[in-house]
Coordinates of C-alpha atoms in Angstrom, one line a residue:
Chain O
X51 CA 12.7 -16.4 44.7
X52 CA 14.4 -14.5 47.5
X53 CA 13.2 -11.4 48.9
X54 CA 15.8 -9.0 48.9
X55 CA 15.5 -5.3 50.3
X56 CA 15.0 -3.4 47.0
X57 CA 12.6 -5.9 45.8
X58 CA 10.7 -5.2 48.9
X59 CA 10.8 -1.8 48.7
X60 CA 9.2 -2.0 45.0
X61 CA 6.5 -4.3 46.1
X62 CA 6.0 -1.6 48.8
X63 CA 5.7 1.4 46.4
X64 CA 3.6 -0.3 44.2
X65 CA 1.2 -1.4 46.8
X66 CA 1.2 2.3 48.3
X67 CA 0.5 3.4 45.0
X68 CA -2.4 1.2 44.1
X69 CA -3.8 1.9 47.7
X70 CA -3.5 5.4 46.9
X71 CA -5.8 5.1 43.9
X72 CA -8.0 2.6 45.3
X73 CA -9.1 3.3 48.6
X74 CA -11.0 6.6 47.6
X75 CA -12.9 4.8 45.0
X76 CA -13.7 2.0 47.1
X77 CA -14.7 4.3 49.7
X78 CA -16.7 6.4 47.5
X79 CA -18.6 3.0 46.3
X80 CA -19.0 2.2 49.6
X81 CA -20.4 5.4 50.7
X82 CA -23.2 5.1 47.8
X83 CA -24.5 1.8 49.2
X84 CA -24.3 2.9 53.3
X85 CA -27.1 3.7 55.1
X86 CA -25.7 6.6 56.9
X87 CA -22.2 7.8 55.8
X88 CA -21.3 9.7 59.2
X89 CA -21.9 6.2 61.1
X90 CA -20.2 3.9 58.7
X91 CA -21.0 0.5 57.4
X92 CA -22.2 -0.5 60.9
X93 CA -25.3 1.5 60.0
X94 CA -26.1 -1.1 57.3
X95 CA -25.9 -1.3 53.3
X96 CA -28.7 -0.3 51.3
X97 CA -29.5 0.3 47.5
X98 CA -32.0 3.3 48.3
X99 CA -29.4 6.0 47.3
X100 CA -29.1 4.3 44.1
X101 CA -32.7 4.3 43.8
X102 CA -32.8 8.2 44.5
X103 CA -30.1 9.0 42.0
X104 CA -32.1 7.0 39.2
X105 CA -35.4 9.2 40.4
X106 CA -33.4 12.5 40.2
X107 CA -30.8 11.8 37.4
X108 CA -32.3 9.1 34.9
X109 CA -32.9 12.0 32.4
X110 CA -29.1 13.0 32.7
X111 CA -28.3 9.3 32.1
X112 CA -30.4 9.1 29.0
X113 CA -29.0 12.4 27.9
X114 CA -25.6 11.6 28.0
X115 CA -26.0 8.4 26.2
X116 CA -28.1 9.7 23.6
X117 CA -25.8 12.6 23.1
X118 CA -22.7 10.1 22.8
X119 CA -24.5 8.1 20.4
X120 CA -25.4 11.4 18.5
X121 CA -21.7 12.5 18.7
X122 CA -20.3 9.2 17.4
X123 CA -22.9 9.5 14.3
X124 CA -21.3 12.7 13.8
X125 CA -17.9 12.1 14.2
X126 CA -18.1 8.9 12.1
X127 CA -19.6 10.8 9.1
X128 CA -17.2 13.9 9.5
X129 CA -14.2 12.0 10.6
X130 CA -13.7 9.0 8.4
X131 CA -14.0 10.6 5.1
X132 CA -11.7 13.6 6.7
X133 CA -9.1 11.1 7.6
X134 CA -9.2 9.5 4.3
X135 CA -8.5 12.4 2.4
X136 CA -5.8 13.3 4.8
X137 CA -4.2 10.2 3.9
X138 CA -4.8 10.2 0.3
X139 CA -2.8 13.5 -0.1
X140 CA -0.2 13.3 2.2
X141 CA 1.7 16.9 2.0
X142 CA 1.9 19.8 4.1
X143 CA -1.5 21.1 3.3
X144 CA -2.9 17.7 5.2
X145 CA -0.5 18.2 7.9
X146 CA -1.7 21.8 8.7
X147 CA -4.9 20.8 8.6
X148 CA -4.7 17.8 10.7
X149 CA -3.0 20.4 13.5
X150 CA -6.2 22.7 12.9
X151 CA -8.8 19.8 13.5
X152 CA -6.6 18.8 16.6
X153 CA -6.3 22.3 17.9
X154 CA -9.5 21.7 20.3
X155 CA -7.3 19.3 22.3
X156 CA -4.9 22.2 23.1
X157 CA -7.4 24.5 24.1
X158 CA -9.1 24.3 27.4
X159 CA -12.9 23.5 27.1
X160 CA -14.1 26.5 28.9
X161 CA -12.4 28.7 26.2
X162 CA -14.1 26.6 23.4
X163 CA -17.4 27.0 25.1
X164 CA -17.2 30.5 25.4
X165 CA -16.4 30.8 21.7
X166 CA -19.4 28.8 21.5
X167 CA -21.9 31.1 23.7
X168 CA -20.6 34.1 22.0
X169 CA -21.0 33.1 18.3
X170 CA -24.3 31.3 18.6
X171 CA -25.7 32.1 22.1
X172 CA -28.1 34.6 20.5
X173 CA -29.8 31.9 18.5
X174 CA -32.3 31.1 20.9
X175 CA -33.6 27.7 19.3
X176 CA -30.1 26.2 18.9
X177 CA -28.6 27.8 22.4
X178 CA -31.4 25.8 24.4
X179 CA -31.5 22.6 22.4
X180 CA -29.5 19.5 23.2
X181 CA -27.6 19.9 19.5
X182 CA -25.7 22.8 21.0
X183 CA -24.0 20.6 23.5
X184 CA -23.6 18.2 20.8
X185 CA -21.6 20.7 18.8
X186 CA -19.5 21.0 21.4
X187 CA -18.6 17.5 21.7
X188 CA -18.2 16.7 18.1
X189 CA -15.8 19.7 18.0
X190 CA -14.0 18.2 21.0
X191 CA -14.1 14.6 19.8
X192 CA -13.5 15.1 16.2
X193 CA -9.4 15.2 16.4
X194 CA -9.6 11.6 18.3
X195 CA -11.5 9.8 15.7
X196 CA -9.6 11.3 12.5
X197 CA -6.4 10.8 14.2
X198 CA -7.0 7.2 15.1
X199 CA -8.5 6.3 11.4
X200 CA -5.3 8.1 9.9
X201 CA -3.1 6.0 11.9
X202 CA -4.5 3.2 10.5
X203 CA -4.8 4.0 6.9
X204 CA -1.0 5.7 6.7
X205 CA 0.3 2.6 7.3
X206 CA -1.5 0.6 4.8
X207 CA -0.5 1.2 0.7
X208 CA -3.9 2.7 0.4
X209 CA -3.3 4.4 -3.4
X210 CA -2.2 0.8 -4.6
X211 CA -5.3 -1.2 -3.1
X212 CA -7.4 1.5 -4.6
X213 CA -5.5 1.3 -7.8
X214 CA -6.2 -2.4 -7.6
X215 CA -10.2 -2.0 -6.9
X216 CA -10.4 0.8 -9.8
X217 CA -8.7 -1.8 -12.3
X218 CA -11.2 -4.3 -11.5
X219 CA -14.2 -1.7 -12.4
X220 CA -14.8 -0.4 -8.8
X221 CA -15.8 3.6 -8.7
X222 CA -14.7 5.9 -6.2
X223 CA -17.8 5.0 -4.0
X224 CA -17.4 1.3 -4.1
X225 CA -13.8 1.6 -3.6
X226 CA -14.6 3.7 -0.5
X227 CA -17.1 1.4 1.1
X228 CA -15.2 -2.1 0.0
X229 CA -11.6 -1.0 0.5
X230 CA -10.9 2.0 2.5
X231 CA -13.7 1.4 5.4
X232 CA -13.0 -2.5 6.0
X233 CA -9.2 -1.8 6.2
X234 CA -9.7 1.2 8.5
X235 CA -12.1 -0.5 10.8
X236 CA -9.6 -1.2 13.5
X237 CA -9.0 2.5 13.8
X238 CA -12.6 3.4 13.2
X239 CA -13.5 0.9 16.3
X240 CA -10.6 2.4 18.3
X241 CA -11.8 5.9 17.7
X242 CA -15.4 5.2 18.2
X243 CA -14.8 4.1 21.7
X244 CA -12.6 7.0 22.6
X245 CA -15.3 9.5 21.3
X246 CA -18.3 7.5 23.2
X247 CA -16.1 7.4 26.3
X248 CA -15.0 11.1 26.1
X249 CA -18.5 12.7 25.2
X250 CA -20.0 10.6 28.3
X251 CA -17.3 11.9 30.6
X252 CA -16.7 15.4 29.5
X253 CA -17.6 18.3 31.7
X254 CA -15.3 21.4 31.2
X255 CA -17.2 22.2 27.9
X256 CA -20.6 20.7 29.0
X257 CA -20.9 22.7 32.2
X258 CA -20.8 25.8 30.2
X259 CA -23.0 24.8 27.4
X260 CA -25.8 23.1 29.6
X261 CA -29.4 24.4 30.6
X262 CA -31.1 23.6 33.6
X263 CA -32.9 21.5 31.5
X264 CA -30.2 19.5 29.9
X265 CA -27.5 18.1 32.2
X266 CA -25.3 15.3 31.2
X267 CA -24.1 12.8 33.7
X268 CA -20.8 14.7 34.9
X269 CA -22.8 17.9 34.9
X270 CA -25.5 16.1 37.0
X271 CA -22.7 14.6 39.0
X272 CA -21.3 18.0 40.1
X273 CA -24.9 19.1 40.8
X274 CA -25.2 16.0 43.4
X275 CA -22.1 16.9 45.0
X276 CA -23.3 20.7 45.5
X277 CA -26.7 20.0 46.7
X278 CA -27.5 16.6 47.8
X279 CA -26.4 14.1 50.7
X280 CA -23.0 12.6 50.6
X281 CA -24.5 9.0 49.9
X282 CA -26.5 10.1 46.9
X283 CA -23.7 11.8 45.6
X284 CA -21.3 8.7 46.0
X285 CA -24.2 6.5 44.7
X286 CA -23.8 8.7 41.5
X287 CA -20.4 8.0 41.4
X288 CA -21.1 4.3 41.5
X289 CA -23.9 4.7 38.7
X290 CA -21.1 6.2 36.7
X291 CA -18.6 3.5 36.8
X292 CA -20.9 1.0 36.0
X293 CA -21.5 2.9 32.7
X294 CA -17.9 3.9 32.0
X295 CA -15.7 0.9 32.9
X296 CA -17.0 -1.6 30.4
X297 CA -16.4 1.2 28.0
X298 CA -13.1 1.6 28.8
X299 CA -12.2 -1.9 28.7
X300 CA -13.9 -2.2 25.4
X301 CA -11.5 0.7 24.2
X302 CA -8.5 -1.1 25.5
X303 CA -9.3 -4.0 23.9
X304 CA -9.7 -2.3 20.4
X305 CA -6.8 -0.4 20.7
X306 CA -4.7 -3.5 21.3
X307 CA -6.3 -5.2 18.2
X308 CA -5.8 -1.8 15.9
X309 CA -2.0 -2.0 16.7
X310 CA -1.8 -5.7 16.1
X311 CA -3.1 -5.1 12.6
X312 CA -0.8 -2.0 12.1
X313 CA 2.1 -4.2 12.6
Chain T
X285 CA -7.6 -7.6 -28.9
X286 CA -5.0 -5.2 -30.6
X287 CA -3.4 -2.4 -28.8
X288 CA -2.3 0.6 -30.5
X289 CA -0.5 3.5 -29.1
X290 CA 0.0 6.7 -31.1
X291 CA 2.3 9.4 -29.9
X292 CA 1.8 8.8 -26.2
X293 CA 3.8 10.9 -24.2
X294 CA 3.9 12.1 -20.6
X295 CA 5.6 15.1 -19.1
X296 CA 4.9 15.4 -15.1
X297 CA 3.8 18.9 -13.8
X298 CA 7.0 19.9 -12.7
X299 CA 8.7 19.6 -16.0
X300 CA 10.3 15.7 -15.9
X301 CA 9.6 14.3 -19.2
X302 CA 8.8 10.5 -18.0
X303 CA 7.8 9.3 -21.7
X304 CA 8.6 10.8 -25.0
X305 CA 6.2 10.4 -27.9
X306 CA 6.1 6.5 -28.5
X307 CA 4.3 4.1 -30.8
X308 CA 3.4 0.7 -30.0
X309 CA 1.3 -2.1 -31.6
X310 CA 0.4 -5.5 -29.8
X311 CA -1.3 -7.9 -32.1
X312 CA -4.1 -10.1 -30.5
X313 CA -3.0 -12.9 -28.3
X314 CA 0.8 -11.6 -28.1
X315 CA 2.7 -11.4 -25.0
X316 CA 4.8 -8.0 -25.0
X317 CA 7.6 -7.2 -22.5
X318 CA 8.6 -3.8 -21.9
X319 CA 12.4 -4.0 -20.9
X320 CA 14.5 -1.3 -19.6
X321 CA 16.4 0.1 -16.7
X322 CA 14.5 1.7 -13.7
X323 CA 13.5 5.3 -14.6
X324 CA 13.3 4.4 -18.2
X325 CA 9.6 5.3 -18.4
X326 CA 8.2 1.7 -18.8
X327 CA 6.1 1.7 -15.7
X328 CA 4.4 5.0 -16.8
X329 CA 3.7 3.7 -20.3
X330 CA 2.0 0.8 -18.5
X331 CA 0.0 2.9 -16.2
X332 CA -1.0 5.3 -19.1
X333 CA -2.4 2.2 -20.9
X334 CA -4.3 1.1 -17.6
X335 CA -5.9 4.4 -17.2
X336 CA -4.0 5.3 -14.0
X337 CA -2.0 8.1 -15.2
X338 CA -3.0 10.6 -18.1
X339 CA -1.0 11.2 -20.8
X340 CA -0.3 14.4 -22.5
X341 CA -2.7 16.0 -24.9
X342 CA -2.5 14.6 -28.4
X343 CA -1.8 11.2 -27.3
X344 CA -4.0 8.3 -28.2
X345 CA -5.0 5.0 -26.8
X346 CA -6.6 2.3 -28.7
X347 CA -8.2 -1.0 -27.6
X348 CA -9.1 -2.6 -31.0
X349 CA -11.3 0.1 -32.5
X350 CA -12.5 1.7 -29.1
X351 CA -10.5 4.8 -28.4
X352 CA -9.9 4.6 -24.5
X353 CA -7.6 7.7 -24.3
X354 CA -10.2 9.5 -21.7
X355 CA -11.6 6.6 -20.6
X356 CA -11.3 6.4 -16.5
X357 CA -9.5 3.1 -15.4
X358 CA -12.9 1.5 -13.9
X359 CA -14.3 1.4 -17.4
X360 CA -11.7 0.1 -19.2
X361 CA -11.7 -3.8 -18.6
X362 CA -8.1 -4.2 -18.1
X363 CA -6.5 -6.6 -15.7
X364 CA -3.7 -5.1 -13.6
X365 CA -1.3 -7.1 -11.7
X366 CA 0.7 -4.8 -9.2
X367 CA 4.5 -4.7 -8.4
X368 CA 3.0 -5.2 -4.8
X369 CA 0.0 -7.6 -5.7
X370 CA -2.1 -5.2 -4.0
X371 CA -4.5 -7.8 -2.8
X372 CA -7.4 -6.7 -0.8
X373 CA -6.1 -7.8 3.0
X374 CA -10.0 -7.6 4.0
X375 CA -11.0 -10.2 1.9
X376 CA -10.4 -14.0 1.4
X377 CA -8.4 -15.5 -1.8
X378 CA -11.9 -16.1 -3.2
X379 CA -13.3 -12.8 -2.2
X380 CA -10.4 -11.0 -4.0
X381 CA -10.9 -13.0 -7.3
X382 CA -14.5 -12.7 -6.9
X383 CA -14.3 -8.9 -6.8
X384 CA -14.1 -7.8 -10.4
X385 CA -17.0 -9.9 -11.0
X386 CA -19.0 -8.7 -8.5
X387 CA -18.3 -5.1 -9.9
X388 CA -19.5 -6.4 -13.3
X389 CA -23.1 -7.2 -11.8
X390 CA -23.0 -10.8 -12.8
X391 CA -25.2 -13.0 -10.7
X392 CA -24.2 -15.2 -8.1
X393 CA -23.9 -18.5 -10.2
X394 CA -22.0 -16.9 -12.9
X395 CA -19.6 -15.6 -10.3
X396 CA -19.3 -18.9 -8.6
X397 CA -18.8 -20.6 -11.9
X398 CA -16.1 -18.5 -13.3
X399 CA -14.2 -18.2 -10.0
X400 CA -14.2 -21.8 -10.0
X401 CA -12.7 -22.1 -13.2
X402 CA -10.2 -19.3 -12.8
X403 CA -9.0 -21.2 -9.4
X404 CA -8.6 -24.5 -11.1
X405 CA -6.7 -22.7 -13.8
X406 CA -4.2 -21.4 -11.5
X407 CA -3.8 -24.2 -9.1
X408 CA -5.3 -22.3 -6.1
X409 CA -7.5 -24.6 -4.8
X410 CA -6.0 -25.6 -1.3
X411 CA -6.0 -22.1 -0.5
X412 CA -9.5 -20.6 -1.6
X413 CA -10.7 -19.6 2.1
X414 CA -7.2 -18.4 3.0
X415 CA -6.7 -14.8 4.3
X416 CA -3.9 -12.9 2.1
X417 CA -2.1 -12.6 5.0
X418 CA -1.4 -16.4 5.0
X419 CA 0.1 -16.9 1.9
X420 CA 3.5 -17.0 0.6
X421 CA 5.0 -14.5 -2.1
X422 CA 4.3 -17.0 -4.8
X423 CA 0.9 -17.7 -3.9
X424 CA 0.1 -14.0 -3.6
X425 CA 1.5 -13.8 -7.3
X426 CA -1.1 -16.2 -8.4
X427 CA -3.9 -14.8 -6.7
X428 CA -3.0 -11.3 -8.3
X429 CA -3.2 -12.9 -11.8
X430 CA -6.3 -14.7 -11.4
X431 CA -8.0 -11.7 -9.7
X432 CA -7.0 -9.8 -12.5
X433 CA -8.0 -12.4 -15.2
X434 CA -11.3 -13.6 -13.6
X435 CA -13.1 -10.6 -15.1
X436 CA -12.2 -11.1 -18.8
X437 CA -10.3 -8.4 -19.3
X438 CA -9.2 -6.8 -22.8
X439 CA -5.9 -6.8 -21.8
X440 CA -3.6 -7.8 -19.0
X441 CA -1.1 -5.8 -17.7
X442 CA 1.6 -6.6 -15.3
X443 CA 4.2 -4.3 -13.4
X444 CA 7.1 -6.3 -12.7
X445 CA 5.3 -9.2 -11.5
X446 CA 8.2 -11.1 -10.2
X447 CA 10.4 -8.4 -8.3
X448 CA 8.7 -9.1 -5.0
X449 CA 10.0 -12.5 -5.0
X450 CA 13.3 -14.1 -3.7
X451 CA 15.8 -15.0 -6.4
X452 CA 15.4 -18.6 -6.0
X453 CA 11.7 -18.5 -6.5
X454 CA 12.0 -16.3 -9.6
X455 CA 13.3 -18.5 -12.1
X456 CA 10.9 -21.0 -11.2
X457 CA 7.7 -18.7 -11.2
X458 CA 9.1 -17.0 -14.4
X459 CA 8.3 -20.5 -16.3
X460 CA 5.0 -20.9 -14.0
X461 CA 3.9 -17.5 -15.4
X462 CA 5.0 -17.7 -18.9
X463 CA 3.1 -20.8 -18.9
X464 CA -0.1 -19.4 -17.4
X465 CA -0.4 -16.4 -19.6
X466 CA -0.2 -18.8 -22.8
X467 CA -3.0 -20.6 -21.3
X468 CA -5.2 -17.9 -20.6
X469 CA -4.7 -17.1 -24.3
X470 CA -4.9 -13.3 -24.0
X471 CA -3.0 -10.1 -24.8
X472 CA -0.4 -9.3 -22.1
X473 CA 1.7 -6.6 -21.7
X474 CA 4.5 -6.8 -18.8
X475 CA 7.0 -4.6 -17.4
X476 CA 10.2 -5.8 -16.4
X477 CA 14.0 -4.5 -15.6
X478 CA 15.3 -8.2 -16.1
X479 CA 16.3 -9.3 -19.9
X480 CA 16.2 -13.1 -18.8
X481 CA 12.4 -12.1 -17.2
X482 CA 11.4 -10.6 -20.7
X483 CA 13.0 -13.4 -22.9
X484 CA 11.6 -16.1 -21.1
X485 CA 8.1 -14.9 -20.8
X486 CA 7.5 -12.8 -24.0
X487 CA 6.9 -13.1 -27.5
X488 CA 8.0 -9.6 -28.4
X489 CA 10.2 -7.2 -26.4
X490 CA 10.3 -3.2 -26.5
X491 CA 13.3 -2.2 -25.3
X492 CA 13.2 1.3 -23.5
X493 CA 15.7 4.0 -22.7
X494 CA 15.2 7.5 -21.3
X495 CA 11.6 7.5 -22.0
X496 CA 11.9 6.2 -25.3
X497 CA 11.1 2.7 -26.9
X498 CA 14.5 1.8 -29.1
X499 CA 14.1 -1.2 -30.3
X500 CA 11.2 -3.8 -30.7
X501 CA 11.4 -7.4 -31.7
X502 CA 11.6 -11.1 -31.0
X503 CA 13.9 -12.0 -28.0
X504 CA 16.1 -13.8 -30.7
X505 CA 16.3 -10.6 -33.0
X506 CA 17.3 -8.1 -30.1
X507 CA 20.1 -10.5 -29.0
X508 CA 21.5 -11.2 -32.3
X509 CA 20.9 -7.9 -34.0
X510 CA 20.5 -5.2 -31.7
X511 CA 20.2 -2.0 -33.3
X512 CA 22.1 0.3 -30.9
X513 CA 24.8 -0.2 -28.2
X514 CA 22.5 0.1 -25.5
X515 CA 20.3 -2.8 -26.6
X516 CA 23.5 -4.7 -27.1
X517 CA 24.7 -3.8 -23.7
X518 CA 21.5 -4.1 -22.0
X519 CA 20.2 -7.3 -23.5
X520 CA 23.0 -9.9 -23.1
X521 CA 25.9 -7.9 -21.9
X522 CA 27.6 -6.9 -24.9
X523 CA 31.2 -5.6 -24.2
X524 CA 32.9 -3.0 -26.2
X525 CA 36.1 -3.3 -27.6
X526 CA 38.4 -0.5 -27.5
X527 CA 40.5 0.3 -30.3
X528 CA 40.9 2.1 -33.9
X529 CA 38.7 1.0 -36.7
X530 CA 40.7 0.8 -39.9
X531 CA 38.9 -0.4 -42.9
X532 CA 37.7 -3.8 -42.1
X533 CA 40.3 -4.4 -39.1
X534 CA 40.3 -3.3 -35.4
X535 CA 43.7 -2.2 -34.2
X536 CA 43.6 -2.9 -30.3
X537 CA 46.5 -2.7 -27.8
X538 CA 46.4 -6.3 -27.7
X539 CA 46.5 -6.9 -31.3
X540 CA 44.6 -6.5 -34.6
X541 CA 41.3 -8.2 -35.1
X542 CA 39.3 -8.7 -38.0
X543 CA 35.5 -7.7 -38.7
X544 CA 33.2 -9.0 -40.8
X545 CA 33.2 -5.9 -42.8
X546 CA 34.4 -2.4 -43.0
X547 CA 33.3 -0.3 -40.1
X548 CA 34.2 3.4 -40.0
X549 CA 32.1 5.3 -37.5
X550 CA 31.5 2.2 -35.7
X551 CA 31.9 0.7 -32.4
X552 CA 32.5 -2.9 -31.8
X553 CA 31.2 -5.0 -29.3
X554 CA 31.3 -9.0 -28.2
X555 CA 29.6 -11.0 -25.9
X556 CA 31.5 -12.8 -23.1
X557 CA 30.5 -16.4 -24.7
X558 CA 32.2 -15.5 -28.3
X559 CA 35.6 -14.5 -26.8
X560 CA 37.5 -17.7 -26.8
X561 CA 40.6 -18.4 -25.4
X562 CA 42.6 -20.0 -28.4
X563 CA 46.5 -20.5 -28.7
X564 CA 46.2 -19.6 -32.3
X565 CA 44.3 -16.3 -31.8
X566 CA 45.5 -12.8 -32.9
X567 CA 45.2 -11.2 -29.8
X568 CA 47.4 -10.8 -26.5
X569 CA 46.0 -10.8 -22.9
X570 CA 46.5 -11.4 -19.5
X571 CA 44.5 -13.3 -17.2
X572 CA 43.3 -11.1 -14.4
X573 CA 40.7 -13.0 -12.5
X574 CA 38.6 -16.1 -12.6
X575 CA 35.5 -17.4 -11.4
X576 CA 34.1 -20.9 -11.7
X577 CA 30.4 -21.0 -12.5
X578 CA 29.6 -24.6 -12.8
X579 CA 29.0 -25.0 -16.6
X580 CA 32.0 -22.6 -17.2
X581 CA 35.0 -20.2 -15.9
X582 CA 34.4 -16.3 -16.3
X583 CA 37.6 -15.3 -17.0
X584 CA 38.6 -11.6 -16.8
X585 CA 41.1 -10.5 -19.3
X586 CA 43.1 -7.3 -19.2
X587 CA 45.5 -5.8 -21.8
X588 CA 42.7 -5.7 -24.6
X589 CA 41.9 -2.0 -23.9
X590 CA 41.2 -0.2 -20.6
X591 CA 38.4 -2.2 -19.6
X592 CA 38.4 -5.7 -18.7
X593 CA 36.7 -8.0 -21.2
X594 CA 35.2 -11.3 -20.0
X595 CA 35.3 -14.5 -21.6
X596 CA 33.1 -17.5 -20.8
X597 CA 35.6 -20.4 -20.9
X598 CA 34.5 -23.9 -21.1
X599 CA 37.5 -25.9 -20.7
X600 CA 38.1 -28.1 -17.5
X601 CA 40.7 -26.2 -15.9
X602 CA 41.3 -22.3 -15.6
X603 CA 44.1 -20.6 -16.9
X604 CA 46.4 -19.5 -14.0
X605 CA 46.2 -15.8 -12.9
X606 CA 48.6 -13.7 -14.4
X607 CA 49.2 -15.8 -17.1
X608 CA 49.6 -14.7 -20.6
X609 CA 47.2 -16.1 -23.1
X610 CA 46.1 -15.9 -26.6
X611 CA 42.6 -14.8 -27.6
X612 CA 40.3 -15.3 -30.9
X613 CA 36.9 -13.8 -31.5
X614 CA 35.0 -15.2 -34.8
X615 CA 34.1 -12.4 -37.3
X616 CA 30.5 -13.4 -37.3
X617 CA 30.2 -12.9 -33.8
X618 CA 31.4 -9.2 -33.7
X619 CA 28.5 -6.4 -33.4
X620 CA 29.4 -3.5 -35.5
X621 CA 27.0 -0.7 -34.2
X622 CA 27.0 3.0 -35.2
X623 CA 28.8 5.2 -32.9
X624 CA 26.8 7.1 -30.3
X625 CA 27.3 10.6 -28.4
X626 CA 28.1 9.1 -24.8
X627 CA 24.5 9.8 -23.5
X628 CA 23.0 6.6 -22.7

């Protein structure tokens, strides 16, 4: 292969773009394991800062994971039957409902949080419990679950499959468990990973809803940026990466699988 | 099990009448075909029997002595083969066949035994553990049939079971399906728009048109003695001969044709195999087209009326295009049917 000028330009642009994205990331990660950021790497590498993050923010990490799991359970319980209902009765009512569920995507998280605070802010027990943040997360992530399951369900001939199961003696509940859920599995999987990733990374809404005793990972991150040494904040970023990157990769894998099955 | 329908009808909420009040009686072990063009209500009727569609009030569906009109599909114990087969893609061949037995809450051994039996009957042994997506159209059809038959249904209902297959395969599988249904020894009802399919498989055919059963009979009866012009045309492609009926003679533009009986108020029909090219024939016609079909030529004749009349000509050579020929039709082959308003 000969390197012509246009080819070289292409490679150069690609390289610069990658560098633009990667260098700050690597620098941040590096800063998290450097003894003294202002002296640079020459001051030596250490895991001390990661230890500090763990000491200060372990609660946030567990809260975020707990919230993500609870949020996943809620979106599964609400979202899968909802998607099934929408897929079984296509028509303008379903379209309107689908758009309505998707509204939280278009509205800024801040506005959503404000609405929740106005409505439930005076209910002290709810306002100060983790379920308040959960409510916000469910509201925000539900459309992703519904749409992902709906996309898979709408390409299979659900009505006839269910009629087939019914003619073999299966009641509505058995049909849902034996036919609908297994065939929607790629969509459920893709939706589940999206929900977990979004819930762990959500900041806008959570920042408005959190209390000093209930800080999630991203809220803690903002807190550490504002009030800690730069090395601690960077180490925090590193911890965040370690948690979120495997999730992102799993999500990619699941959505690829879902697409293959949908074809 | 006998199947009895009493004034079963169906009107959709938007006012469309899919099925006019229909009576049907199917004897135990009989294989009956519902034959008709698309939109004639045959699938609706099948779905009502299955319990997938609710008939109008006043309809009655009986399985033997059991009134099942208001029974939901999952309790009716019917075996249904869908046009698209509706096999469960999340289960193997075996899983599909065993599903109905599982729903009956049979023991593991009983299920295993029955599944093995049905798989052997349908010759599906090599495919037991395959995924549904790894099967050909013909194999899928057999799996669909095996799945419907495994739970010992009271009646087997088949909705255009061969239409998802390509033409070459359809003829082979038609015979196979006929053989399997006979071996199953079960009351079966199947819907088709293909008269060859209906005749090859069924003991009795119910011809439907515009939401009504117009004639029921054995394939031979329908072919030889159609009661209406619709049946004559749909079963065996009878052609109408245009002309004036005067007593027992039909005066056509190509000559005078003798009828088997006096037939005022009747239309005269004939099938292509009964139109003979015969030098002593009473009718004059011109050869318009000729298609070689292996066993015979299909010769298009003009001059016998406004429409082209076709003759199946079994000779070694086809007459030349544009040549004058003489045509004969034996009186016994002519069908005199009551004249109808041009609705159907």
